[in-house]
Short mmCIF file of C-alpha atoms in Angstrom, two decimals:
data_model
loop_
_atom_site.label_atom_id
_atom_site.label_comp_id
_atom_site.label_asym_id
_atom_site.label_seq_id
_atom_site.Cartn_x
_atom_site.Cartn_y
_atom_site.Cartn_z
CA UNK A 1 82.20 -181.29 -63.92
CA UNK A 2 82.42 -178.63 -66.05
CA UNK A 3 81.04 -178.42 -69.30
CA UNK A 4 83.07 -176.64 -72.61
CA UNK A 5 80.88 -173.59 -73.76
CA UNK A 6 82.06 -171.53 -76.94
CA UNK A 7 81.52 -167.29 -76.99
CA UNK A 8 78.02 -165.97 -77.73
CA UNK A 9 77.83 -163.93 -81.35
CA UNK A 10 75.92 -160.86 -81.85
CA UNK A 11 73.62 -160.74 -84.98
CA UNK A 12 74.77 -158.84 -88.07
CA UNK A 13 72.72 -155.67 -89.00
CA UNK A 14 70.43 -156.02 -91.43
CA UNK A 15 71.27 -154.16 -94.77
CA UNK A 16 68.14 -152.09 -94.91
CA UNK A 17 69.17 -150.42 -91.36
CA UNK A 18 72.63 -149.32 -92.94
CA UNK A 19 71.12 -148.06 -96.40
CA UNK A 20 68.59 -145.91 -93.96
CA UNK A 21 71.93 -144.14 -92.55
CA UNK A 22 73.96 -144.08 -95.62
CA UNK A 23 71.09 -141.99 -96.95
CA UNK A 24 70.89 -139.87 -93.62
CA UNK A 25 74.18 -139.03 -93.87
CA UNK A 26 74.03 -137.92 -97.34
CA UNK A 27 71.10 -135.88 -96.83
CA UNK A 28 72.41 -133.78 -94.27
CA UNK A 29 75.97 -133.63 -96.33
CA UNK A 30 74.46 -132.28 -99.14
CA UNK A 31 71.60 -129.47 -96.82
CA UNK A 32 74.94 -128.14 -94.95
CA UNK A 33 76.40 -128.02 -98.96
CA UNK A 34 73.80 -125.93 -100.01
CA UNK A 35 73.38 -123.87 -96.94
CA UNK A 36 76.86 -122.53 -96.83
CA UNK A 37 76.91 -121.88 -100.95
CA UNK A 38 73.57 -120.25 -100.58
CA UNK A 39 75.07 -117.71 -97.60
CA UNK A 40 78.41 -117.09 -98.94
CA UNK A 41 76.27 -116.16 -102.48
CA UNK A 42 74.10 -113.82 -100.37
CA UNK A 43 77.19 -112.24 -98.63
CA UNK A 44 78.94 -111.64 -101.64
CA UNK A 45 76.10 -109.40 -102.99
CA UNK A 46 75.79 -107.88 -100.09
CA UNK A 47 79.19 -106.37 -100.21
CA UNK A 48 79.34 -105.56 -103.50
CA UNK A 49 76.37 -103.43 -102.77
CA UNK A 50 77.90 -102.60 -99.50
CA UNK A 51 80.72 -101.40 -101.93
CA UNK A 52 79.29 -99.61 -104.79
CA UNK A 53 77.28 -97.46 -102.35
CA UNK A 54 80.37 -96.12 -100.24
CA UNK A 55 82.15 -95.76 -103.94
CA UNK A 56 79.18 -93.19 -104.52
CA UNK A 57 79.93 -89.44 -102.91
CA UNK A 58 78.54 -87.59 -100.11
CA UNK A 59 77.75 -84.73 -101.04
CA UNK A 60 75.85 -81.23 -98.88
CA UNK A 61 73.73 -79.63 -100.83
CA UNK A 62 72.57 -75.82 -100.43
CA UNK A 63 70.00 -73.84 -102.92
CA UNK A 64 69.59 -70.29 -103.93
CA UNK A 65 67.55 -67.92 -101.52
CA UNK A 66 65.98 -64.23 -102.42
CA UNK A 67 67.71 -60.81 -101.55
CA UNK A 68 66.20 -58.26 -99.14
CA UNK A 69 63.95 -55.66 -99.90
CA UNK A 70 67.22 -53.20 -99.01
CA UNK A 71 70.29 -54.30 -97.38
CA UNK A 72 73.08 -52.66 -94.69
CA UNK A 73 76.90 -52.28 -96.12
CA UNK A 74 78.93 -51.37 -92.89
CA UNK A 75 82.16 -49.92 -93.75
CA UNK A 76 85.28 -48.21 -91.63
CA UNK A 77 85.21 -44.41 -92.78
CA UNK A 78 87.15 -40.71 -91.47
CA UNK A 79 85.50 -37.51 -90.70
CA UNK A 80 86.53 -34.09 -91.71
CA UNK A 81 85.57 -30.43 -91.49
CA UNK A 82 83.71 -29.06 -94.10
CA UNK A 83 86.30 -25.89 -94.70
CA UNK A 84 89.69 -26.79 -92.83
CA UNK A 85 92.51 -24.05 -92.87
CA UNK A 86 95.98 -23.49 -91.65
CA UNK A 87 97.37 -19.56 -90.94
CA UNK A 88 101.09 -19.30 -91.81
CA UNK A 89 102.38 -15.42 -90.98
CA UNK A 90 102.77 -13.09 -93.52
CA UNK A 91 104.26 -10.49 -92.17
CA UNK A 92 108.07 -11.39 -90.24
CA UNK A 93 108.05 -10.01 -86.55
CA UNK A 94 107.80 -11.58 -83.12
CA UNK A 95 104.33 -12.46 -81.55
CA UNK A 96 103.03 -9.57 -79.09
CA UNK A 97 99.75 -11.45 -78.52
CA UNK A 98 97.34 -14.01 -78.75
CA UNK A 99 93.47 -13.81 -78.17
CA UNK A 100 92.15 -17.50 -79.29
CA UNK A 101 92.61 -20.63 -78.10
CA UNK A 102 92.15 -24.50 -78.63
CA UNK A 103 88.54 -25.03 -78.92
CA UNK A 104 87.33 -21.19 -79.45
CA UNK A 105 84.59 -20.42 -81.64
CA UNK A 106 85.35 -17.48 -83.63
CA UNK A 107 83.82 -15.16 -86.58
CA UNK A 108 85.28 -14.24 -89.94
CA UNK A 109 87.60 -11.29 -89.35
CA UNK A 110 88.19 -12.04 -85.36
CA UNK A 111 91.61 -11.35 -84.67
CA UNK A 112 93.55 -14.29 -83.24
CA UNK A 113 96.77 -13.05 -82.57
CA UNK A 114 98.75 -9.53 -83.28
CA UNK A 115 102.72 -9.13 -84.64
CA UNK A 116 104.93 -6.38 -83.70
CA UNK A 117 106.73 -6.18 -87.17
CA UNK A 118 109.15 -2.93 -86.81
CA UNK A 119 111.10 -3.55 -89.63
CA UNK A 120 108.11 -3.98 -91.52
CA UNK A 121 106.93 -0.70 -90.03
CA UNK A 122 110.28 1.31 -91.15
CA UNK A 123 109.84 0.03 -94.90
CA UNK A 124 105.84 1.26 -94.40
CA UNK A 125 107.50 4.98 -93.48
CA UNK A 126 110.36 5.03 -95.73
CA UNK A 127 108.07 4.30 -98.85
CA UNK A 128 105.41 6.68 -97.46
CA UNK A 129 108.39 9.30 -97.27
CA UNK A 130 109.32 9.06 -100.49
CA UNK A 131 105.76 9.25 -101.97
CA UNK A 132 105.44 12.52 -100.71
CA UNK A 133 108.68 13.54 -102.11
CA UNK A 134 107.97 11.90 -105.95
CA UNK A 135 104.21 13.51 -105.74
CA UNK A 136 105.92 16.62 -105.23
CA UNK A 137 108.39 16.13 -108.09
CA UNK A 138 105.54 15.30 -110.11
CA UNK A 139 104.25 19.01 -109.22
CA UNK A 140 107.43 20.63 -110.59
CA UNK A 141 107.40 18.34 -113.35
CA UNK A 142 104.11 20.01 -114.59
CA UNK A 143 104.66 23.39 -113.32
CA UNK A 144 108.17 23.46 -116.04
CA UNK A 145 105.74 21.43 -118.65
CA UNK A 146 103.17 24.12 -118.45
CA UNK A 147 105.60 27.02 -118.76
CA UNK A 148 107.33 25.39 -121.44
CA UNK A 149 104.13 25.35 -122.99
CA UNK A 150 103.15 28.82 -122.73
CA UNK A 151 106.60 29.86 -124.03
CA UNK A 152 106.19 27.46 -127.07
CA UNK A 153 103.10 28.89 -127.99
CA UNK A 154 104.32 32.83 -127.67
CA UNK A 155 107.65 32.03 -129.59
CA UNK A 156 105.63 29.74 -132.58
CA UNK A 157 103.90 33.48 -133.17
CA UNK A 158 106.34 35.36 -133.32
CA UNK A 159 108.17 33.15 -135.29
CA UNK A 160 105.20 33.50 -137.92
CA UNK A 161 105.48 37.24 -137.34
CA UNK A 162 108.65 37.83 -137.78
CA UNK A 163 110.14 38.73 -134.86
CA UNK A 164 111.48 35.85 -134.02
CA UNK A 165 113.90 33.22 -135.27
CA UNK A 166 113.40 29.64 -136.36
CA UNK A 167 116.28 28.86 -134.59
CA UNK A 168 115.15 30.27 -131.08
CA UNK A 169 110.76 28.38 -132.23
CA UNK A 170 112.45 25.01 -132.65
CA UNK A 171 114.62 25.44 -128.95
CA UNK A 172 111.39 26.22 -127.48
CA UNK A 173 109.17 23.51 -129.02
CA UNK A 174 111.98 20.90 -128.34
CA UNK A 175 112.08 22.18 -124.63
CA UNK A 176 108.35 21.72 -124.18
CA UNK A 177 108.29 18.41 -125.42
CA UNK A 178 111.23 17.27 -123.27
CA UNK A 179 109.95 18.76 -120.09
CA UNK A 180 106.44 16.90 -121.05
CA UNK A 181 108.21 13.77 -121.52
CA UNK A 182 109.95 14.52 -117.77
CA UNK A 183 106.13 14.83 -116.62
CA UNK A 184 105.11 11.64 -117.54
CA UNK A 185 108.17 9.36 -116.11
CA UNK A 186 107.55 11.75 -112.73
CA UNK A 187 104.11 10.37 -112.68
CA UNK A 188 104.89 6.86 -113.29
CA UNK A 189 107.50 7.51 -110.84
CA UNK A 190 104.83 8.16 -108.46
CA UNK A 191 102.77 5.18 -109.30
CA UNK A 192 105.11 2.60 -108.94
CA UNK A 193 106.18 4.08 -105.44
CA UNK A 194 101.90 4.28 -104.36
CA UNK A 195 102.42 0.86 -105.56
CA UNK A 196 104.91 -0.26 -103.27
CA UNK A 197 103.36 1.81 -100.38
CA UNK A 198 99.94 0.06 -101.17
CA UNK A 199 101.92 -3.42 -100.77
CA UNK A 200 103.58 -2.21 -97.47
CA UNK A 201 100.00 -1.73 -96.56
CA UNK A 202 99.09 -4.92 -97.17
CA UNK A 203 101.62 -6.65 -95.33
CA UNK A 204 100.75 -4.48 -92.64
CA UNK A 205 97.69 -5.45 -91.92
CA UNK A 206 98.89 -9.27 -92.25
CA UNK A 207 100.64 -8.16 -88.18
CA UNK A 208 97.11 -9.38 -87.51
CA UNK A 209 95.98 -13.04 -88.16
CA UNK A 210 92.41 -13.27 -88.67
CA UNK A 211 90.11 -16.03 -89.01
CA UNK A 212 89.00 -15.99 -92.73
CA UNK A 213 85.78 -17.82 -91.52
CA UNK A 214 83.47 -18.87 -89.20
CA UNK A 215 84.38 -22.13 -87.52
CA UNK A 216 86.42 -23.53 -84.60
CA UNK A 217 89.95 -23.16 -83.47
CA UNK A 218 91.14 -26.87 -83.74
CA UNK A 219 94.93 -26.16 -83.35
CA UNK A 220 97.47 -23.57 -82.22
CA UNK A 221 101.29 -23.61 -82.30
CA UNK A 222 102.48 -20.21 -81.31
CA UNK A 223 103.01 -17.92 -77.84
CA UNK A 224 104.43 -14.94 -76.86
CA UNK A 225 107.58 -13.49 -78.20
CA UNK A 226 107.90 -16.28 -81.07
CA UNK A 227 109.94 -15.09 -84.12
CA UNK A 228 108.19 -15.42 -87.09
CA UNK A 229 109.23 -15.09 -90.73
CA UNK A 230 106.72 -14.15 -93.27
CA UNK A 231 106.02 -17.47 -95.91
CA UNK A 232 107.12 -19.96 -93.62
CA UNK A 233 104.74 -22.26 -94.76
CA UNK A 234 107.30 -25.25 -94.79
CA UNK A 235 106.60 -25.25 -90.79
CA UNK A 236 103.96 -25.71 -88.74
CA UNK A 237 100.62 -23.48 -89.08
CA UNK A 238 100.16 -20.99 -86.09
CA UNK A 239 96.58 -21.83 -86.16
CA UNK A 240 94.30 -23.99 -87.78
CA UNK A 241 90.39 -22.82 -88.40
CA UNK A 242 87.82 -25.76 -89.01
CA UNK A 243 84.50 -25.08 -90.00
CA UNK A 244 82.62 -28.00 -88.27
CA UNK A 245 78.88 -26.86 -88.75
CA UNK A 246 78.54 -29.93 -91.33
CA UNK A 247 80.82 -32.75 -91.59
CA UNK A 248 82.46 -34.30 -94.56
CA UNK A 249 82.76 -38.17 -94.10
CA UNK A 250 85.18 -40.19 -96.67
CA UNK A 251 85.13 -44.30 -97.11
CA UNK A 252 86.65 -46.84 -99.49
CA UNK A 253 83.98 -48.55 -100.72
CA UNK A 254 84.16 -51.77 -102.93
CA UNK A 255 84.03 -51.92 -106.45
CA UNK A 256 81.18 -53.97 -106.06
CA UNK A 257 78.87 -51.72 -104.30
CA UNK A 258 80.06 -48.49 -106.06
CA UNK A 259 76.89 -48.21 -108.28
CA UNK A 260 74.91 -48.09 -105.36
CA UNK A 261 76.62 -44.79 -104.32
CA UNK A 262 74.28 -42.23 -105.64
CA UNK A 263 73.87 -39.15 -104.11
CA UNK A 264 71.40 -38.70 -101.39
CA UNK A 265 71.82 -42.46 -100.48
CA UNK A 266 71.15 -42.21 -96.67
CA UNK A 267 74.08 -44.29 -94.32
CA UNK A 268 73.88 -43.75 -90.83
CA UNK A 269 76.94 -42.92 -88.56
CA UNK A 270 78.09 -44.95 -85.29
CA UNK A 271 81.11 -42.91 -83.76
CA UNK A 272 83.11 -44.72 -80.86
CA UNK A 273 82.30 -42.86 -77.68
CA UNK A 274 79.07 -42.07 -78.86
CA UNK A 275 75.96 -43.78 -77.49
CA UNK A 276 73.83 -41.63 -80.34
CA UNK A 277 74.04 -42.41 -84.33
CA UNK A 278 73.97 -39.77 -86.86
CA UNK A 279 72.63 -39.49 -89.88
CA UNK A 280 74.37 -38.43 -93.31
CA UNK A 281 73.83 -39.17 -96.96
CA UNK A 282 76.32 -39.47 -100.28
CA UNK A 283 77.18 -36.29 -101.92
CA UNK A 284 79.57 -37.45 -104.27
CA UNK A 285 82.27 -40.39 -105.48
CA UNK A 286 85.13 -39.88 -107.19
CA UNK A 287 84.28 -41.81 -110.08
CA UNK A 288 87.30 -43.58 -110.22
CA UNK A 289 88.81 -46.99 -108.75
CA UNK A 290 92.30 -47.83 -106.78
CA UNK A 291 94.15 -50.21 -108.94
CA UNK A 292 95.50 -51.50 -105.95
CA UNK A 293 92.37 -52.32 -103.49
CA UNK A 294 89.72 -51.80 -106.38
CA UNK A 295 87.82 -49.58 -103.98
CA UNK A 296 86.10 -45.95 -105.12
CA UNK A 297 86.62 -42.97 -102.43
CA UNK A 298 83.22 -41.90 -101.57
CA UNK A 299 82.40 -38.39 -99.89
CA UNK A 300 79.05 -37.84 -97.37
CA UNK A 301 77.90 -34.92 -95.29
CA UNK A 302 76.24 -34.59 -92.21
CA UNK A 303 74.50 -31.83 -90.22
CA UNK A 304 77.14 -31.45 -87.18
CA UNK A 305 74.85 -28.64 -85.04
CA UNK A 306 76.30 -29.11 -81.47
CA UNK A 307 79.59 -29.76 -82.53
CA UNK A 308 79.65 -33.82 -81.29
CA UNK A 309 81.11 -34.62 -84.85
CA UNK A 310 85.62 -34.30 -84.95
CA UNK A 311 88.07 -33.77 -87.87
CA UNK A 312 89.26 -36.73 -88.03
CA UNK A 313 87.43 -38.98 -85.76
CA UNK A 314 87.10 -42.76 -86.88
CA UNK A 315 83.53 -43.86 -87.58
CA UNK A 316 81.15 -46.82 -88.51
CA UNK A 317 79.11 -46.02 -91.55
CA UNK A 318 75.89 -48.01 -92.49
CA UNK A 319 74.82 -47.76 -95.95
CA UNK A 320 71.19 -48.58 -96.66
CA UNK A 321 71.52 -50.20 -100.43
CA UNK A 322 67.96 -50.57 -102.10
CA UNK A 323 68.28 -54.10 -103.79
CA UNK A 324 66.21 -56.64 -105.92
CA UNK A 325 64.11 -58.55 -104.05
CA UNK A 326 63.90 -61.16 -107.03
CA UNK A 327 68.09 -61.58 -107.18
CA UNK A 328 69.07 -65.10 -106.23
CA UNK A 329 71.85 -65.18 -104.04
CA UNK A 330 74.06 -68.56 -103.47
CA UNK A 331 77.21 -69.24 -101.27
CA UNK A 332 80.54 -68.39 -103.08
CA UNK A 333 81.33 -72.25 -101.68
CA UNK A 334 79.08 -73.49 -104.49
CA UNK A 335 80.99 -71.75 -107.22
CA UNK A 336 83.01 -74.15 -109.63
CA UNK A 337 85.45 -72.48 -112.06
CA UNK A 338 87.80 -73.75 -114.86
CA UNK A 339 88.56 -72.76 -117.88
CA UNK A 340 85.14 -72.86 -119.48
CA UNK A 341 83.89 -69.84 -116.77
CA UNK A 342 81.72 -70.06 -113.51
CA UNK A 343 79.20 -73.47 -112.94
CA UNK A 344 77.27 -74.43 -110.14
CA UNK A 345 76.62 -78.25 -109.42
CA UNK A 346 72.97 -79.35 -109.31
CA UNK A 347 71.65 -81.93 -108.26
CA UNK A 348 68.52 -83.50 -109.56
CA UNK A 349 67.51 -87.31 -108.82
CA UNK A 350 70.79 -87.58 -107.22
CA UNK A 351 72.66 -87.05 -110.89
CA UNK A 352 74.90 -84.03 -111.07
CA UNK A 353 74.56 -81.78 -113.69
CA UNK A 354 76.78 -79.00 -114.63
CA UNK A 355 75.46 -75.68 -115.51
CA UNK A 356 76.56 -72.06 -116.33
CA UNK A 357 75.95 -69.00 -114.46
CA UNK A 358 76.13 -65.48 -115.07
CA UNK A 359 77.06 -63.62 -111.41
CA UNK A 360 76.06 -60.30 -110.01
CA UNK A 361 78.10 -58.39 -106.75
CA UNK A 362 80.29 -60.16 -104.61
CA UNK A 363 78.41 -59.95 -101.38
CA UNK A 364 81.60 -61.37 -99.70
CA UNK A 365 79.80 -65.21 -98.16
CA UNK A 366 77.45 -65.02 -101.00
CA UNK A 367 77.39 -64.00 -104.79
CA UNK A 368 74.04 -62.73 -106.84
CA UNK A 369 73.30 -64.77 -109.85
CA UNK A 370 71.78 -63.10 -112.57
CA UNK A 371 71.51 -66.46 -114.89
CA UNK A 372 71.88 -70.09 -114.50
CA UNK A 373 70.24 -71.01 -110.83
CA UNK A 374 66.25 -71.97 -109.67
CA UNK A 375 64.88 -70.45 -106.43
CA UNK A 376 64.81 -74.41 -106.46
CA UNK A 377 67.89 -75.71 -107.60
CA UNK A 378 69.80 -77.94 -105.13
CA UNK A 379 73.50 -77.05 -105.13
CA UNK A 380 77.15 -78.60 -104.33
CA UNK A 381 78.36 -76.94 -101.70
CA UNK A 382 81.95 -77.13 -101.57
CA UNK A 383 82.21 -79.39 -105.15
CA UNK A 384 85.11 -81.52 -105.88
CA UNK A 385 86.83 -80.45 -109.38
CA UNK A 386 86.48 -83.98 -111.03
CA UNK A 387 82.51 -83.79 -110.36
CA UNK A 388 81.07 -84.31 -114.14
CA UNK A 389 77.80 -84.08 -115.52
CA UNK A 390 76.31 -87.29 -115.13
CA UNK A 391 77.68 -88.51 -112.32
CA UNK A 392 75.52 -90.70 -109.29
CA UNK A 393 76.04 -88.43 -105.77
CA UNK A 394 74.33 -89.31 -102.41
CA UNK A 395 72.78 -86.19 -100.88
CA UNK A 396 73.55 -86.08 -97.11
CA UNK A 397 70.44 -86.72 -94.86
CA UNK A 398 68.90 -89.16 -97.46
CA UNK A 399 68.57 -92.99 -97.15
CA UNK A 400 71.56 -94.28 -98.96
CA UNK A 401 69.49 -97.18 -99.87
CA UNK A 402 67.72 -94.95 -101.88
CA UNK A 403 70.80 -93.39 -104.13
CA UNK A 404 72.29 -96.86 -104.11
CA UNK A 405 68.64 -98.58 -105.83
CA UNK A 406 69.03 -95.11 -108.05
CA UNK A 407 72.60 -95.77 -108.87
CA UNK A 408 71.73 -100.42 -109.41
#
């Protein structure tokens, strides 16, 4: 037989058990709470830190350094001969010779080519003729003056005597005076024809061409049986004489460097195919500056002895400048302007403040400053236009925690 049993019933918790995890619960509730307020808190600082540091700018500094005792200025310049002249022909006639050549070295008076001039030549022996025939003339001119004067006289006493009209003393005086007069135009007759004669001459001796001084023969245009007509300067020269014992060098310097140019400023010459340099030194400038490249023309000789020196060859010259070793030079990148003038950017407990400078030369990369910059003054390089006094910068290379505790 079976017996009726009813189901078994588990005991109820007690109610201090379920306070104990009521309270648990809470506990941790309110720990994750505060953990998550308390990191989201800490985040959001540290991107608004994160923030205001990128919003401050980068910025490269540079500072100001000291010139050189003496610095180089290399500049492009031309050679020429000292004395440099072209022979045009004188005298018209065809060439019958030629005795110097490219490259000759010749002495004042050498004779570097002969015309055959026969026209020239005729004229010479025409006017010659007729010299002879007006100093004769002149001879017969005095020969009447002189009788005329001898009668004059012998008449003019017997006139006072008596034996002799007035009439017949004034013929006789008048004739004297007239063959006098005829005298005087023979003789100027006969100086205005030694005149031409002595110009005939001249052009004579122009059959030869001579070199007027020492120096080389640099060019020659002409050969045998050429015609040439006397003043044809509008062509080419039949020779050209260069004196080449000392060289004249010319350069375009800038404006900038122009008060440097005193004479006996040494440069030094590099000439392409040259392993040697040469030495020369300023002689003069032109004291004046191209409007349109604000360069001066500046002139320098050099001692050209063996000749390695051309008319214009192309050559390298070196200046040596003397310069201010206490001149502060800074990069032209560090330059602001506006309408105010020229300011540099500095830098000082990473704060930018604006200041004025006064500038020197153009040194091309760099400018001298003559006010307004400290062999210690950090510098902008490259500085944006809106930079202001005042304003927080980060310096490149530095801890940015640093600038950004600067800039808090």
């Amino acid at each position: 037989m079976h017996s009726a049993q009813g189901p078994v019933t588990a005991p109820a918790p007690s109610k201090r058990k379920l306070f104990l995890l009521l309270c648990g619960v809470s506990v941790g509730a309110a720990f994750l709470a505060y953990s998550g307020i308390t990191g989201r808190a800490k985040g959001m600082q540290e991107t608004a830190a994160w923030t205001e540091a990128q919003s401050i700018p980068t910025v490269s500094v540079v500072q100001a350094k000291r010139g050189p005792q003496s610095e180089d200025l290399t500049l492009p310049g031309s050679l020429a001969a000292m004395s440099s002249a072209p022979l045009y022909a004188r005298a018209s006639g065809y060439v019958s010779a030629w005795n110097k050549d490219i490259g000759a070295r010749v002495r004042k008076g050498d004779v570097l080519a002969e015309i055959s001039a026969p026209d020239l030549d005729q004229q010479l022996a025409e006017a010659r003729a007729t010299l002879l025939q007006l100093e004769a003339a002149v001879q017969q001119a005095q020969a009447n003056s002189d009788m005329s004067e001898a009668t004059n006289r012998r008449t003019s006493r017997l006139v006072q005597q008596g034996w002799s009209s007035e009439e017949r003393g004034d013929t006789d005086r008048f004739t004297a005076a007239s063959r006098t007069a005829a005298l005087s135009v023979a003789k100027a007759n006969l100086v205005v024809q030694q005149a031409v004669v002595g110009r005939l001459e001249e052009l004579s001796r122009f059959k030869q061409i001579r070199a007027p001084f020492d120096g080389i023969v640099t060019a020659r245009t002409i050969n045998v049986g050429d015609l040439l007509t006397a003043g044809g300067t509008a062509g080419r020269p039949l020779f050209r004489i260069s004196d080449i014992s000392r060289m004249r060098i010319y350069v375009d310097v800038p404006q900038a460097f122009l008060a440097a140019m005193k004479p006996g400023l040494k440069a030094t010459l590099s000439v392409p195919g040259h392993e040697k340099s040469f030495t020369a030194e300023v002689t003069s400038t032109a004291n004046a500056v191209s409007e349109e490249s604000r360069k001066g023309l500046v002139e320098l000789q050099a001692d050209n002895p063996n000749g390695d020196l051309w008319p214009g060859a192309f050559t390298q010259v070196q200046f040596h400048i003397p310069s201010n070793p206490d001149t502060l030079r800074i990069p032209v990148t560090a330059l602001m302007f506006n309408r105010n003038g020229t300011f540099v950017a500095e830098v000082q407990a990473n704060k930018v403040e604006l200041k004025p400078v006064n500038l020197g030369r153009n040194l091309g990369n760099d400018v001298e400053v003559r006010s307004g910059v400290m062999l210690s003054s950090r510098l902008i390089d490259n500085p944006q236009e809106f930079i202001t006094t005042g304003d927080t910068v980060h310096v490149a290379g530095e801890p940015l925690a640093q600038h950004t505790a600067s800039a808090n």
